[in-house]
C-alpha cells in the first residue's frame, strides 16, 4: 500500500512538472528539455522503489529541475547568445539542390537518413529540393524548388473563403457548452438538428462538431 501511495504522489508530481514545462511534444523537445525530462523520470522512480527514502527527497529535486528549465527558458527568450549555447542553431544541409557533405559529417548524419526524411516529407529526390535545414530539435525542414511545390489557390488566382477548425460540441456523449458560443449556435438549435436523426439524448452521440457553414460532423453511438 505504501508503494502504491508513493507511486500516485510521484505520478501527480511528474505530470505537474511536465505541465509547468510546457506543451511541447516529446519529438519537439530541445536537448536541454529532453535531458531534464529523463532526469525527472529517473528521480521519480528512486523513492518509489526505496520506501526508506523520504518523499520530499524525490519531490524537491523534481521541482528544482523544473525551476532550472524555467530559468533556462527565460535565458533562451532574452539572450541570443544563451539560445545558441543551450538549444544550438539550425544547420543547413542542402543548398541549391546540393548536399553540404561537410556539415552532414559534422552532424554525424548519413545520406540515407536525409533521404528517409525527404521521402517522409513527400520528396523522392534531392533534385526536387532547394534547401533543407536541420532544426535545433532534430527535425528536418524542407523547402522544395518552385516547380516542385504544391499548387496553391494563389497560383490559380482563386480566393476561397477562409475556413476554420470545426468546433467540437459533443464528445463521448457529453455536451461541451463552452464551445457553443464559439460555433455560433445555441443548444436549442443543436437539439433541433439532432431531432432529425431521432436523437433525444447526448449520450447517443459519440462525436459531433460544427463547421463554419453550420454543417454537422456526426457519429452516433452504436450502443
XYZ file of C-alpha atoms in Angstrom:
223
model
C 0.000 0.000 0.000
C 2.880 2.358 0.789
C 4.400 1.787 -2.641
C 1.026 2.422 -4.285
C 0.529 5.730 -2.446
C 4.079 6.883 -3.247
C 3.554 5.954 -6.894
C 0.390 8.065 -7.077
C 2.137 11.008 -5.412
C 5.084 10.943 -7.802
C 2.806 10.416 -10.786
C 0.994 13.638 -9.880
C 4.323 15.422 -9.289
C 5.797 14.361 -12.632
C 2.634 15.232 -14.589
C 2.519 18.628 -12.840
C 6.191 19.203 -13.613
C 5.724 18.378 -17.299
C 2.691 20.655 -17.467
C 4.701 23.512 -15.969
C 7.456 22.936 -18.520
C 5.014 23.484 -21.380
C 3.131 21.671 -24.127
C 5.943 20.556 -26.413
C 5.581 17.088 -27.855
C 8.355 14.628 -26.962
C 9.726 14.709 -30.508
C 9.953 18.512 -30.344
C 11.940 18.750 -27.112
C 15.154 20.716 -27.205
C 18.236 18.792 -25.933
C 18.145 20.522 -22.529
C 14.435 19.786 -22.147
C 14.890 16.154 -23.133
C 17.680 15.702 -20.575
C 15.559 17.237 -17.815
C 12.587 15.021 -18.756
C 14.833 11.952 -18.474
C 16.251 13.099 -15.138
C 12.787 13.775 -13.725
C 11.581 10.282 -14.673
C 14.714 8.719 -13.171
C 14.483 10.716 -9.929
C 10.806 9.817 -9.512
C 11.484 6.067 -9.675
C 14.083 6.019 -6.882
C 11.784 6.948 -3.928
C 9.095 4.618 -5.312
C 11.426 1.592 -5.225
C 13.161 2.553 -1.976
C 10.492 3.330 0.578
C 13.109 4.288 3.195
C 13.860 7.449 1.204
C 11.628 10.380 2.308
C 9.142 11.541 -0.330
C 10.472 15.100 -0.163
C 13.887 13.838 -1.265
C 12.248 12.993 -4.573
C 9.826 15.910 -4.883
C 12.390 18.656 -4.198
C 14.850 17.575 -6.965
C 11.973 17.258 -9.454
C 10.780 20.817 -8.934
C 14.384 22.063 -8.719
C 14.852 20.713 -12.269
C 11.603 22.377 -13.349
C 12.863 25.668 -11.915
C 16.151 25.199 -13.763
C 14.286 24.561 -17.014
C 12.126 27.640 -16.396
C 15.221 29.817 -15.877
C 16.847 28.355 -18.994
C 13.705 29.149 -20.972
C 13.854 32.768 -19.828
C 17.515 32.959 -20.865
C 16.708 31.460 -24.265
C 13.997 34.061 -24.832
C 16.021 37.044 -23.617
C 19.524 36.232 -24.914
C 20.503 35.140 -28.407
C 23.924 34.025 -27.135
C 22.324 31.861 -24.443
C 19.927 30.474 -27.041
C 22.825 29.306 -29.221
C 24.567 27.703 -26.237
C 21.507 25.988 -24.744
C 19.496 24.983 -27.833
C 22.068 25.266 -30.604
C 21.452 26.702 -34.066
C 19.709 25.367 -37.187
C 22.115 23.868 -39.737
C 21.514 23.961 -43.484
C 22.442 20.644 -45.087
C 21.053 21.154 -48.621
C 21.651 24.359 -50.554
C 20.542 24.988 -54.146
C 19.753 21.287 -54.516
C 23.191 20.087 -53.366
C 24.155 18.225 -50.210
C 26.616 20.009 -47.932
C 28.697 16.965 -47.075
C 30.999 18.617 -44.516
C 28.012 19.693 -42.446
C 26.475 16.227 -42.651
C 29.758 14.777 -41.387
C 29.941 17.255 -38.501
C 26.358 16.394 -37.543
C 27.095 12.656 -37.900
C 24.165 12.222 -40.289
C 24.411 9.866 -43.254
C 22.831 10.438 -46.661
C 20.413 7.557 -46.112
C 18.971 9.359 -43.082
C 18.491 12.516 -45.148
C 16.790 10.596 -47.949
C 14.469 8.918 -45.446
C 13.379 12.299 -44.077
C 12.881 13.665 -47.587
C 10.678 10.702 -48.512
C 8.623 11.240 -45.343
C 8.181 14.856 -46.452
C 6.915 13.645 -49.841
C 10.035 14.067 -51.994
C 11.928 11.221 -53.636
C 14.988 13.069 -54.937
C 17.415 15.723 -53.704
C 16.997 17.399 -57.108
C 13.489 18.416 -56.012
C 14.824 20.348 -53.031
C 16.093 23.913 -52.977
C 17.213 23.818 -49.337
C 16.859 21.700 -46.217
C 17.660 22.622 -42.638
C 18.188 20.524 -39.519
C 16.322 22.421 -36.805
C 17.501 22.603 -33.195
C 15.007 19.883 -32.194
C 16.389 17.491 -34.821
C 13.512 17.871 -37.282
C 14.266 18.385 -40.982
C 12.657 21.432 -42.613
C 12.405 21.173 -46.401
C 11.975 23.975 -48.935
C 11.235 22.489 -52.392
C 12.101 24.123 -55.694
C 9.373 26.342 -57.095
C 8.355 23.843 -59.778
C 8.091 21.079 -57.152
C 5.977 22.828 -54.540
C 2.239 22.031 -54.317
C -0.142 24.133 -56.362
C -1.942 26.777 -54.281
C -5.105 28.827 -54.705
C -2.925 31.913 -55.085
C -1.208 30.329 -58.091
C -4.629 29.902 -59.715
C -5.836 33.404 -58.735
C -8.560 31.929 -56.552
C -9.831 33.478 -53.324
C -11.798 30.831 -51.425
C -13.358 31.776 -48.090
C -11.209 31.189 -45.032
C -12.138 28.033 -43.169
C -11.518 27.329 -39.510
C -11.195 24.257 -37.339
C -14.668 22.797 -36.626
C -15.884 23.247 -33.065
C -16.358 20.035 -31.085
C -19.784 20.273 -29.466
C -20.334 16.726 -28.174
C -17.607 14.292 -27.178
C -18.256 10.852 -25.666
C -21.877 11.757 -25.084
C -21.062 14.949 -23.152
C -22.140 18.410 -24.339
C -19.341 20.987 -24.344
C -21.423 24.052 -23.592
C -18.452 26.417 -23.698
C -17.962 25.570 -27.400
C -21.494 26.529 -28.408
C -20.720 30.255 -28.497
C -17.525 29.675 -30.469
C -19.509 27.752 -33.090
C -22.165 30.465 -33.158
C -25.024 28.097 -32.294
C -27.400 27.566 -29.397
C -28.407 24.418 -27.564
C -31.932 24.845 -28.949
C -30.523 24.846 -32.490
C -28.444 21.766 -31.681
C -31.387 19.800 -30.294
C -33.405 20.661 -33.397
C -30.635 19.315 -35.631
C -30.281 16.140 -33.555
C -34.016 15.543 -33.699
C -33.661 14.935 -37.432
C -31.609 11.866 -36.543
C -34.098 10.789 -33.842
C -31.539 11.653 -31.152
C -33.092 12.786 -27.907
C -30.130 12.401 -25.564
C -26.498 13.476 -25.896
C -25.365 10.065 -24.658
C -26.480 8.690 -28.042
C -23.683 10.665 -29.726
C -20.011 9.659 -29.749
C -18.844 12.796 -31.516
C -20.348 15.923 -33.039
C -18.687 19.047 -34.423
C -19.982 22.102 -36.281
C -18.230 23.723 -39.257
C -18.247 27.414 -40.222
C -21.116 26.636 -42.613
C -23.105 25.200 -39.661
C -22.800 21.685 -41.056
C -22.691 18.769 -38.625
C -19.975 16.135 -38.489
C -21.793 13.432 -36.528
C -21.000 9.968 -35.259
C -23.851 8.206 -33.485
C -23.088 5.750 -30.676
C -23.506 2.091 -31.600
C -24.830 1.162 -28.164
